[in-house]
GROMACS .gro file of C-alpha atoms in nm:
model
  436
    1MET     CA    1   5.185  26.886  18.972
    2ARG     CA    2   5.544  27.002  18.950
    3SER     CA    3   5.769  26.749  18.780
    4ARG     CA    4   6.076  26.627  18.968
    5THR     CA    5   6.400  26.585  18.781
    6ALA     CA    6   6.722  26.394  18.838
    7GLU     CA    7   6.947  26.689  18.764
    8PRO     CA    8   7.208  26.791  19.020
    9ALA     CA    9   7.191  27.134  19.169
   10ALA     CA   10   7.472  27.262  18.947
   11VAL     CA   11   7.263  27.306  18.634
   12PRO     CA   12   7.541  27.439  18.407
   13LYS     CA   13   7.765  27.136  18.467
   14ALA     CA   14   7.479  26.892  18.405
   15PHE     CA   15   7.379  27.079  18.093
   16VAL     CA   16   7.733  27.065  17.951
   17ALA     CA   17   7.756  26.694  18.027
   18ALA     CA   18   7.427  26.629  17.850
   19VAL     CA   19   7.542  26.823  17.543
   20LEU     CA   20   7.868  26.629  17.522
   21ALA     CA   21   7.693  26.295  17.568
   22MET     CA   22   7.445  26.364  17.289
   23ALA     CA   23   7.717  26.491  17.059
   24LEU     CA   24   7.906  26.165  17.100
   25LEU     CA   25   7.598  25.950  17.056
   26GLY     CA   26   7.442  26.153  16.774
   27ALA     CA   27   7.112  26.095  16.945
   28VAL     CA   28   6.909  26.394  16.842
   29GLY     CA   29   6.922  26.701  16.626
   30THR     CA   30   6.888  26.964  16.900
   31VAL     CA   31   6.972  27.003  17.266
   32PRO     CA   32   6.711  26.982  17.543
   33SER     CA   33   6.644  27.305  17.726
   34ILE     CA   34   6.808  27.390  18.056
   35GLY     CA   35   6.604  27.258  18.346
   36VAL     CA   36   6.490  26.938  18.169
   37ALA     CA   37   6.643  26.611  18.288
   38SER     CA   38   6.861  26.459  18.017
   39THR     CA   39   6.809  26.099  18.136
   40PRO     CA   40   6.529  25.925  18.323
   41PRO     CA   41   6.583  25.923  18.701
   42PRO     CA   42   6.570  25.605  18.909
   43THR     CA   43   6.243  25.418  18.897
   44PRO     CA   44   6.037  25.504  19.208
   45VAL     CA   45   6.070  25.175  19.395
   46PRO     CA   46   6.063  25.219  19.775
   47PRO     CA   47   6.248  25.308  19.982
   48HIS     CA   48   6.525  25.475  19.779
   49GLY     CA   49   6.441  25.394  19.418
   50SER     CA   50   6.623  25.163  19.180
   51PRO     CA   51   6.813  25.226  18.854
   52SER     CA   52   6.590  25.295  18.557
   53PRO     CA   53   6.525  24.971  18.367
   54PHE     CA   54   6.515  25.173  18.045
   55PRO     CA   55   6.797  25.309  17.829
   56THR     CA   56   6.952  25.636  17.941
   57ALA     CA   57   7.075  25.737  17.594
   58LEU     CA   58   6.967  25.699  17.232
   59ARG     CA   59   7.179  25.535  16.965
   60THR     CA   60   7.051  25.688  16.645
   61PRO     CA   61   7.231  25.803  16.331
   62THR     CA   62   7.277  26.172  16.261
   63PRO     CA   63   6.940  26.311  16.147
   64SER     CA   64   6.919  26.306  15.769
   65ALA     CA   65   6.672  26.302  15.480
   66VAL     CA   66   6.752  25.935  15.418
   67PRO     CA   67   6.489  25.693  15.555
   68PRO     CA   68   6.630  25.513  15.861
   69LYS     CA   69   6.707  25.143  15.894
   70LEU     CA   70   6.496  25.002  16.175
   71THR     CA   71   6.519  24.698  16.400
   72SER     CA   72   6.138  24.689  16.426
   73PRO     CA   73   5.975  24.467  16.160
   74SER     CA   74   5.670  24.694  16.131
   75ALA     CA   75   5.657  25.072  16.156
   76VAL     CA   76   5.493  25.389  16.031
   77LEU     CA   77   5.559  25.762  16.059
   78GLU     CA   78   5.266  25.999  16.013
   79ASP     CA   79   5.156  26.357  16.048
   80LEU     CA   80   4.966  26.346  16.378
   81ARG     CA   81   4.725  26.613  16.256
   82THR     CA   82   4.625  26.468  15.918
   83GLY     CA   83   4.743  26.107  15.908
   84GLN     CA   84   4.968  26.176  15.608
   85VAL     CA   85   5.212  25.885  15.584
   86LEU     CA   86   5.576  25.991  15.569
   87TYR     CA   87   5.735  25.647  15.609
   88ALA     CA   88   5.602  25.293  15.619
   89LYS     CA   89   5.757  24.952  15.675
   90LYS     CA   90   5.507  24.667  15.658
   91ALA     CA   91   5.262  24.907  15.819
   92ASP     CA   92   4.961  24.682  15.742
   93LEU     CA   93   5.115  24.370  15.898
   94ARG     CA   94   4.895  24.231  16.175
   95ARG     CA   95   5.082  24.181  16.501
   96PRO     CA   96   5.016  24.162  16.876
   97ILE     CA   97   5.067  24.510  17.021
   98ALA     CA   98   5.091  24.441  17.396
   99SER     CA   99   5.015  24.748  17.613
  100ILE     CA  100   4.976  24.976  17.310
  101THR     CA  101   4.622  24.834  17.343
  102LYS     CA  102   4.574  25.067  17.639
  103ILE     CA  103   4.554  25.369  17.405
  104MET     CA  104   4.221  25.237  17.278
  105THR     CA  105   4.119  25.157  17.635
  106ALA     CA  106   4.185  25.516  17.735
  107LEU     CA  107   4.001  25.653  17.431
  108VAL     CA  108   3.686  25.453  17.505
  109VAL     CA  109   3.696  25.549  17.874
  110LEU     CA  110   3.738  25.918  17.792
  111GLU     CA  111   3.437  25.908  17.560
  112GLU     CA  112   3.213  25.701  17.788
  113ALA     CA  113   3.296  25.825  18.140
  114SER     CA  114   3.369  26.145  18.327
  115PRO     CA  115   3.721  26.174  18.477
  116GLY     CA  116   3.568  26.257  18.815
  117GLU     CA  117   3.359  25.938  18.839
  118GLU     CA  118   3.442  25.707  19.128
  119VAL     CA  119   3.540  25.347  19.057
  120VAL     CA  120   3.508  25.068  19.312
  121VAL     CA  121   3.790  24.819  19.253
  122SER     CA  122   3.680  24.456  19.221
  123ALA     CA  123   3.875  24.153  19.336
  124LYS     CA  124   3.931  24.062  18.971
  125ALA     CA  125   4.088  24.400  18.896
  126ALA     CA  126   4.302  24.397  19.211
  127GLY     CA  127   4.430  24.051  19.125
  128THR     CA  128   4.533  24.127  18.767
  129ARG     CA  129   4.885  24.002  18.699
  130ALA     CA  130   5.201  24.167  18.566
  131SER     CA  131   5.241  24.548  18.571
  132GLN     CA  132   5.025  24.687  18.852
  133LEU     CA  133   4.944  25.004  19.036
  134GLY     CA  134   4.868  24.799  19.347
  135LEU     CA  135   4.492  24.845  19.364
  136VAL     CA  136   4.313  24.697  19.663
  137THR     CA  137   3.977  24.519  19.653
  138GLY     CA  138   3.705  24.765  19.751
  139GLU     CA  139   3.928  25.068  19.697
  140ARG     CA  140   3.750  25.377  19.568
  141ILE     CA  141   3.946  25.572  19.311
  142SER     CA  142   3.862  25.820  19.034
  143VAL     CA  143   3.862  25.747  18.664
  144ARG     CA  144   4.120  26.023  18.623
  145GLN     CA  145   4.370  25.859  18.858
  146LEU     CA  146   4.320  25.521  18.694
  147LEU     CA  147   4.392  25.678  18.353
  148TYR     CA  148   4.721  25.814  18.485
  149ALA     CA  149   4.813  25.465  18.606
  150LEU     CA  150   4.697  25.310  18.279
  151LEU     CA  151   4.893  25.536  18.045
  152MET     CA  152   5.201  25.625  18.248
  153GLN     CA  153   5.277  25.305  18.438
  154SER     CA  154   5.085  25.072  18.205
  155ALA     CA  155   4.899  24.931  18.504
  156ASN     CA  156   4.696  24.623  18.410
  157ASP     CA  157   4.486  24.636  18.726
  158ALA     CA  158   4.383  24.989  18.631
  159ALA     CA  159   4.283  24.866  18.284
  160VAL     CA  160   4.053  24.601  18.426
  161ALA     CA  161   3.903  24.838  18.685
  162LEU     CA  162   3.822  25.092  18.414
  163ALA     CA  163   3.682  24.826  18.182
  164GLU     CA  164   3.445  24.690  18.446
  165HIS     CA  165   3.332  25.041  18.541
  166VAL     CA  166   3.260  25.156  18.186
  167GLY     CA  167   3.154  24.833  18.016
  168GLY     CA  168   2.987  24.654  18.309
  169SER     CA  169   3.235  24.373  18.252
  170VAL     CA  170   3.562  24.317  18.071
  171ALA     CA  171   3.377  24.143  17.788
  172GLY     CA  172   3.130  24.430  17.757
  173PHE     CA  173   3.413  24.681  17.743
  174VAL     CA  174   3.598  24.486  17.474
  175GLU     CA  175   3.284  24.511  17.261
  176LEU     CA  176   3.304  24.890  17.298
  177MET     CA  177   3.671  24.882  17.196
  178ASN     CA  178   3.602  24.689  16.876
  179ARG     CA  179   3.300  24.906  16.800
  180LYS     CA  180   3.519  25.215  16.834
  181ALA     CA  181   3.772  25.062  16.596
  182GLU     CA  182   3.496  25.033  16.335
  183GLU     CA  183   3.395  25.397  16.393
  184ILE     CA  184   3.753  25.511  16.338
  185GLY     CA  185   3.763  25.309  16.018
  186ILE     CA  186   4.038  25.061  16.100
  187HIS     CA  187   3.972  24.711  15.972
  188ARG     CA  188   4.283  24.509  16.055
  189THR     CA  189   4.248  24.538  16.433
  190HIS     CA  190   4.081  24.310  16.685
  191PHE     CA  191   4.086  24.357  17.062
  192VAL     CA  192   4.028  24.077  17.315
  193ASP     CA  193   4.119  24.252  17.641
  194PRO     CA  194   4.169  24.608  17.772
  195ALA     CA  195   4.530  24.561  17.890
  196GLY     CA  196   4.699  24.392  17.594
  197LEU     CA  197   4.803  24.087  17.796
  198GLU     CA  198   4.613  23.853  17.564
  199ASP     CA  199   4.822  23.829  17.249
  200ARG     CA  200   4.528  23.687  17.055
  201GLY     CA  201   4.444  24.050  16.997
  202ASN     CA  202   4.624  24.221  16.713
  203SER     CA  203   4.656  24.538  16.513
  204THR     CA  204   4.887  24.708  16.264
  205ALA     CA  205   5.121  25.004  16.281
  206LYS     CA  206   4.889  25.197  16.050
  207ASP     CA  207   4.579  25.118  16.256
  208VAL     CA  208   4.757  25.208  16.580
  209ALA     CA  209   4.846  25.548  16.436
  210ALA     CA  210   4.477  25.607  16.357
  211VAL     CA  211   4.381  25.526  16.717
  212VAL     CA  212   4.649  25.763  16.845
  213ARG     CA  213   4.519  26.048  16.628
  214ALA     CA  214   4.171  25.995  16.772
  215ALA     CA  215   4.309  25.980  17.126
  216TYR     CA  216   4.496  26.308  17.086
  217MET     CA  217   4.163  26.476  17.024
  218GLU     CA  218   4.105  26.423  17.398
  219PRO     CA  219   4.294  26.690  17.598
  220LEU     CA  220   4.327  26.466  17.906
  221PHE     CA  221   4.498  26.194  17.702
  222ALA     CA  222   4.752  26.445  17.573
  223ARG     CA  223   4.810  26.581  17.924
  224ILE     CA  224   4.864  26.241  18.084
  225THR     CA  225   5.097  26.099  17.820
  226ARG     CA  226   5.335  26.396  17.843
  227THR     CA  227   5.346  26.378  18.224
  228LYS     CA  228   5.671  26.241  18.369
  229PHE     CA  229   5.568  26.190  18.733
  230HIS     CA  230   5.239  26.164  18.915
  231LYS     CA  231   5.116  26.073  19.262
  232ILE     CA  232   4.805  25.861  19.312
  233PRO     CA  233   4.635  25.836  19.652
  234ALA     CA  234   4.633  25.495  19.821
  235PRO     CA  235   4.406  25.349  20.093
  236SER     CA  236   4.705  25.334  20.325
  237GLY     CA  237   4.733  25.711  20.310
  238ARG     CA  238   5.073  25.702  20.145
  239ALA     CA  239   5.059  25.821  19.783
  240ARG     CA  240   5.173  25.588  19.507
  241ARG     CA  241   5.436  25.766  19.299
  242ILE     CA  242   5.444  25.661  18.934
  243GLN     CA  243   5.683  25.745  18.652
  244ASN     CA  244   5.622  25.751  18.277
  245ARG     CA  245   5.784  25.459  18.095
  246ASN     CA  246   5.833  25.656  17.775
  247ILE     CA  247   6.197  25.762  17.809
  248LEU     CA  248   6.173  25.981  17.499
  249LEU     CA  249   6.013  26.240  17.728
  250TRP     CA  250   6.363  26.276  17.875
  251LEU     CA  251   6.580  26.196  17.575
  252TYR     CA  252   6.406  26.340  17.269
  253PRO     CA  253   6.356  26.717  17.229
  254GLY     CA  254   5.993  26.790  17.148
  255ALA     CA  255   5.857  26.454  17.271
  256ILE     CA  256   5.495  26.477  17.394
  257GLY     CA  257   5.396  26.108  17.447
  258ALA     CA  258   5.248  25.849  17.397
  259LYS     CA  259   5.287  25.477  17.505
  260THR     CA  260   5.516  25.175  17.539
  261GLY     CA  261   5.438  24.804  17.541
  262PHE     CA  262   5.597  24.464  17.579
  263THR     CA  263   5.500  24.098  17.590
  264THR     CA  264   5.710  23.806  17.470
  265PRO     CA  265   5.499  23.746  17.156
  266ALA     CA  266   5.465  24.118  17.077
  267GLN     CA  267   5.821  24.209  17.175
  268HIS     CA  268   5.900  24.576  17.231
  269CYS     CA  269   5.643  24.823  17.094
  270LEU     CA  270   5.636  25.201  17.098
  271VAL     CA  271   5.417  25.492  17.001
  272ALA     CA  272   5.620  25.813  17.005
  273ALA     CA  273   5.469  26.156  16.944
  274ALA     CA  274   5.661  26.482  16.913
  275ASP     CA  275   5.592  26.849  16.844
  276ARG     CA  276   5.845  27.089  16.695
  277ALA     CA  277   5.736  27.438  16.594
  278GLY     CA  278   5.377  27.319  16.566
  279VAL     CA  279   5.458  27.021  16.344
  280ARG     CA  280   5.330  26.711  16.521
  281LEU     CA  281   5.449  26.367  16.419
  282VAL     CA  282   5.368  26.020  16.547
  283ALA     CA  283   5.596  25.719  16.504
  284VAL     CA  284   5.477  25.363  16.564
  285ALA     CA  285   5.732  25.083  16.591
  286LEU     CA  286   5.618  24.726  16.661
  287GLY     CA  287   5.808  24.408  16.739
  288SER     CA  288   6.162  24.525  16.809
  289ARG     CA  289   6.359  24.235  16.953
  290GLY     CA  290   6.629  24.254  17.214
  291ASP     CA  291   6.704  24.205  17.580
  292ASP     CA  292   6.592  24.559  17.657
  293ALA     CA  293   6.379  24.831  17.502
  294ALA     CA  294   6.675  25.025  17.361
  295GLY     CA  295   6.611  24.921  17.001
  296VAL     CA  296   6.250  25.034  16.986
  297PHE     CA  297   6.329  25.373  17.141
  298ASP     CA  298   6.612  25.417  16.890
  299ASP     CA  299   6.367  25.334  16.611
  300GLY     CA  300   6.111  25.583  16.739
  301ALA     CA  301   6.369  25.862  16.764
  302ALA     CA  302   6.517  25.778  16.422
  303LEU     CA  303   6.173  25.795  16.260
  304LEU     CA  304   6.097  26.130  16.418
  305ASN     CA  305   6.440  26.263  16.316
  306PHE     CA  306   6.371  26.159  15.957
  307GLY     CA  307   6.035  26.334  15.960
  308TYR     CA  308   6.171  26.661  16.087
  309GLU     CA  309   6.483  26.655  15.869
  310ALA     CA  310   6.334  26.543  15.538
  311PHE     CA  311   5.995  26.721  15.535
  312GLN     CA  312   5.872  27.078  15.551
  313GLN     CA  313   5.520  27.188  15.635
  314THR     CA  314   5.391  27.369  15.328
  315VAL     CA  315   5.070  27.561  15.261
  316LEU     CA  316   4.974  27.428  14.917
  317VAL     CA  317   4.640  27.611  14.902
  318ALA     CA  318   4.524  27.884  15.142
  319ARG     CA  319   4.159  27.926  15.235
  320GLY     CA  320   4.007  28.214  15.036
  321GLN     CA  321   4.290  28.211  14.782
  322THR     CA  322   4.184  28.311  14.429
  323LEU     CA  323   4.191  28.004  14.205
  324GLY     CA  324   4.038  28.113  13.874
  325ARG     CA  325   3.710  28.193  13.706
  326VAL     CA  326   3.429  27.999  13.549
  327THR     CA  327   3.198  28.120  13.271
  328VAL     CA  328   2.838  28.021  13.336
  329GLU     CA  329   2.577  28.114  13.074
  330GLY     CA  330   2.806  28.389  12.955
  331GLN     CA  331   2.857  28.535  13.304
  332ARG     CA  332   3.193  28.542  13.484
  333VAL     CA  333   3.209  28.364  13.823
  334ASP     CA  334   3.526  28.417  14.029
  335ALA     CA  335   3.634  28.113  14.232
  336VAL     CA  336   3.829  28.095  14.558
  337ALA     CA  337   3.950  27.807  14.778
  338GLY     CA  338   3.680  27.690  15.016
  339ASP     CA  339   3.935  27.521  15.243
  340GLU     CA  340   4.308  27.500  15.301
  341LEU     CA  341   4.551  27.227  15.200
  342ILE     CA  342   4.860  27.194  15.418
  343LYS     CA  343   5.099  26.905  15.368
  344LEU     CA  344   5.438  26.791  15.485
  345VAL     CA  345   5.638  26.796  15.164
  346ARG     CA  346   5.978  26.640  15.114
  347LYS     CA  347   6.219  26.930  15.089
  348ASP     CA  348   6.372  26.798  14.767
  349GLN     CA  349   6.026  26.784  14.605
  350ILE     CA  350   5.915  27.140  14.683
  351PRO     CA  351   6.030  27.262  14.336
  352ASN     CA  352   5.805  26.996  14.179
  353ILE     CA  353   5.472  27.126  14.312
  354PHE     CA  354   5.212  27.183  14.038
  355ARG     CA  355   4.856  27.312  14.068
  356ALA     CA  356   4.565  27.309  13.825
  357PHE     CA  357   4.219  27.465  13.847
  358LEU     CA  358   3.947  27.235  13.712
  359PRO     CA  359   3.608  27.409  13.657
  360ASP     CA  360   3.291  27.204  13.704
  361THR     CA  361   3.066  27.144  13.404
  362GLY     CA  362   2.687  27.163  13.393
  363LEU     CA  363   2.660  27.480  13.601
  364PHE     CA  364   2.369  27.720  13.551
  365LEU     CA  365   2.268  28.055  13.689
  366PRO     CA  366   2.213  28.176  13.948
  367VAL     CA  367   2.540  28.068  14.117
  368VAL     CA  368   2.521  28.135  14.491
  369ALA     CA  369   2.816  28.263  14.697
  370GLY     CA  370   2.994  27.964  14.851
  371GLN     CA  371   2.861  27.721  14.591
  372ARG     CA  372   3.111  27.472  14.449
  373VAL     CA  373   3.217  27.562  14.095
  374GLY     CA  374   3.528  27.346  14.055
  375GLU     CA  375   3.840  27.226  14.236
  376GLU     CA  376   4.209  27.296  14.265
  377LEU     CA  377   4.424  26.987  14.207
  378VAL     CA  378   4.776  26.972  14.358
  379VAL     CA  379   5.038  26.735  14.220
  380ILE     CA  380   5.383  26.683  14.374
  381ALA     CA  381   5.652  26.497  14.181
  382GLY     CA  382   5.390  26.344  13.954
  383LYS     CA  383   5.166  26.218  14.238
  384ARG     CA  384   4.837  26.369  14.345
  385ALA     CA  385   4.888  26.539  14.681
  386GLY     CA  386   4.532  26.655  14.732
  387ARG     CA  387   4.253  26.875  14.611
  388VAL     CA  388   4.052  27.167  14.745
  389GLU     CA  389   3.696  27.263  14.653
  390ALA     CA  390   3.666  27.591  14.462
  391VAL     CA  391   3.363  27.801  14.553
  392ALA     CA  392   3.201  28.114  14.409
  393ILE     CA  393   3.314  28.429  14.586
  394ARG     CA  394   2.981  28.608  14.523
  395THR     CA  395   2.633  28.537  14.393
  396VAL     CA  396   2.586  28.580  14.018
  397PHE     CA  397   2.229  28.608  13.884
  398ARG     CA  398   2.092  28.555  13.537
  399PRO     CA  399   2.078  28.901  13.368
  400THR     CA  400   1.729  29.057  13.326
  401PRO     CA  401   1.626  29.023  12.957
  402ARG     CA  402   1.565  29.346  12.761
  403ALA     CA  403   1.220  29.382  12.592
  404SER     CA  404   1.236  29.386  12.210
  405PRO     CA  405   1.083  29.703  12.054
  406SER     CA  406   0.754  29.652  11.861
  407PRO     CA  407   0.771  29.761  11.494
  408GLU     CA  408   0.433  29.942  11.525
  409LEU     CA  409   0.497  30.103  11.861
  410GLY     CA  410   0.871  30.130  11.849
  411PRO     CA  411   0.881  30.510  11.829
  412LEU     CA  412   0.633  30.532  12.117
  413ARG     CA  413   0.847  30.306  12.335
  414THR     CA  414   1.172  30.475  12.255
  415GLY     CA  415   1.077  30.839  12.190
  416SER     CA  416   0.979  31.115  12.418
  417LEU     CA  417   0.624  31.244  12.474
  418ALA     CA  418   0.694  31.539  12.244
  419ALA     CA  419   0.802  31.307  11.965
  420ALA     CA  420   0.482  31.107  12.009
  421LEU     CA  421   0.271  31.420  11.984
  422ARG     CA  422   0.455  31.534  11.671
  423LEU     CA  423   0.387  31.193  11.514
  424LEU     CA  424   0.016  31.216  11.602
  425ALA     CA  425  -0.003  31.567  11.449
  426ALA     CA  426   0.158  31.445  11.131
  427VAL     CA  427  -0.095  31.159  11.101
  428LEU     CA  428  -0.391  31.399  11.154
  429LYS     CA  429  -0.252  31.644  10.899
  430SER     CA  430  -0.221  31.370  10.639
  431LEU     CA  431  -0.584  31.271  10.697
  432LEU     CA  432  -0.710  31.628  10.662
  433ASP     CA  433  -0.509  31.684  10.345
  434ALA     CA  434  -0.683  31.383  10.192
  435PHE     CA  435  -1.025  31.556  10.219
  436LEU     CA  436  -0.914  31.897  10.097
   0.00000   0.00000   0.00000
């Protein structure tokens, strides 16, 4: 669906105004492209909309390689692809996470149900309090549309409808959520509901980042969380128009998602993902206090700025790269990298990258092509950055042993037929001479 924007018709004037505003605020490092709204438009409240309840500008320091000062008490910045931690502030502190919970809800739904499945809305789902899509008891709606409501508008009624459809009940679905947390390998997280309204549930910034990485493996999750506007059919026949609550989609160049959240105990929470030149980062900020969400969006943008300013994606080891050689039973075995190692490296630490090839011991012939024969260790600024398995580039067999010549038959084994005949003639002649 084509996204609507709040830009006036005179694009050049709006573009210049956006550039000047960002220059004064120091919000971001680059300028959004022409044709992209620079601020969120009015929230779609009938009949004419109402002012956006979210900030329309970011208040962040000029991007630098210095870690930012945050208002959020717990935060983490990671490589969205690998989970490499670039910044952490009490990232293992357990906290309520409000509607950030819905990321796990979406992940479980995407793994357990087809987007085209039809959901019949129960009275319990329709009556769920707080943020709502406005579901009606008995309404029939697809899983896909409920996911849009869940992730864009943070609709609690959609969360309950999806939970009942997939888990049979809310309690059954929560069991699936906690089971999925164990599969991911996060151990400081406990869910008690699919919407995040119950603040007895808790997680950590680090655990949330792990859930987000798993969710981004689902193409539909990525598509929904970068969507600004969407229309959802309603029983009345008039479509329900929803708008993404993540204002970084408007204010931060490269933003691609993912989710906001707020309850009084959890305070303002944010997961912000961005992609610049193929480098994907995810920032998680939990517990920012304030009368509005401005602080948490500033924190998310500041973390992303730090990541892009201070780090550079670096190929430390390329797949197939020659690493060294190993001697096995006197035979040379050439070793190459069996995988690649790509890391985000602090720009000031790039000169301090060291690599060492460590051959395995106890090897014996034959060595088969692709067999592990050692590893390449990478150290950056005195800390281990990773290792890659070294494998044999080709198969090396044990050499065929040569037969030792027999003292009695040596000439026969090594000489020609003519030499053998001459030897036989000489023996016969010596025998005849003995009788003469």
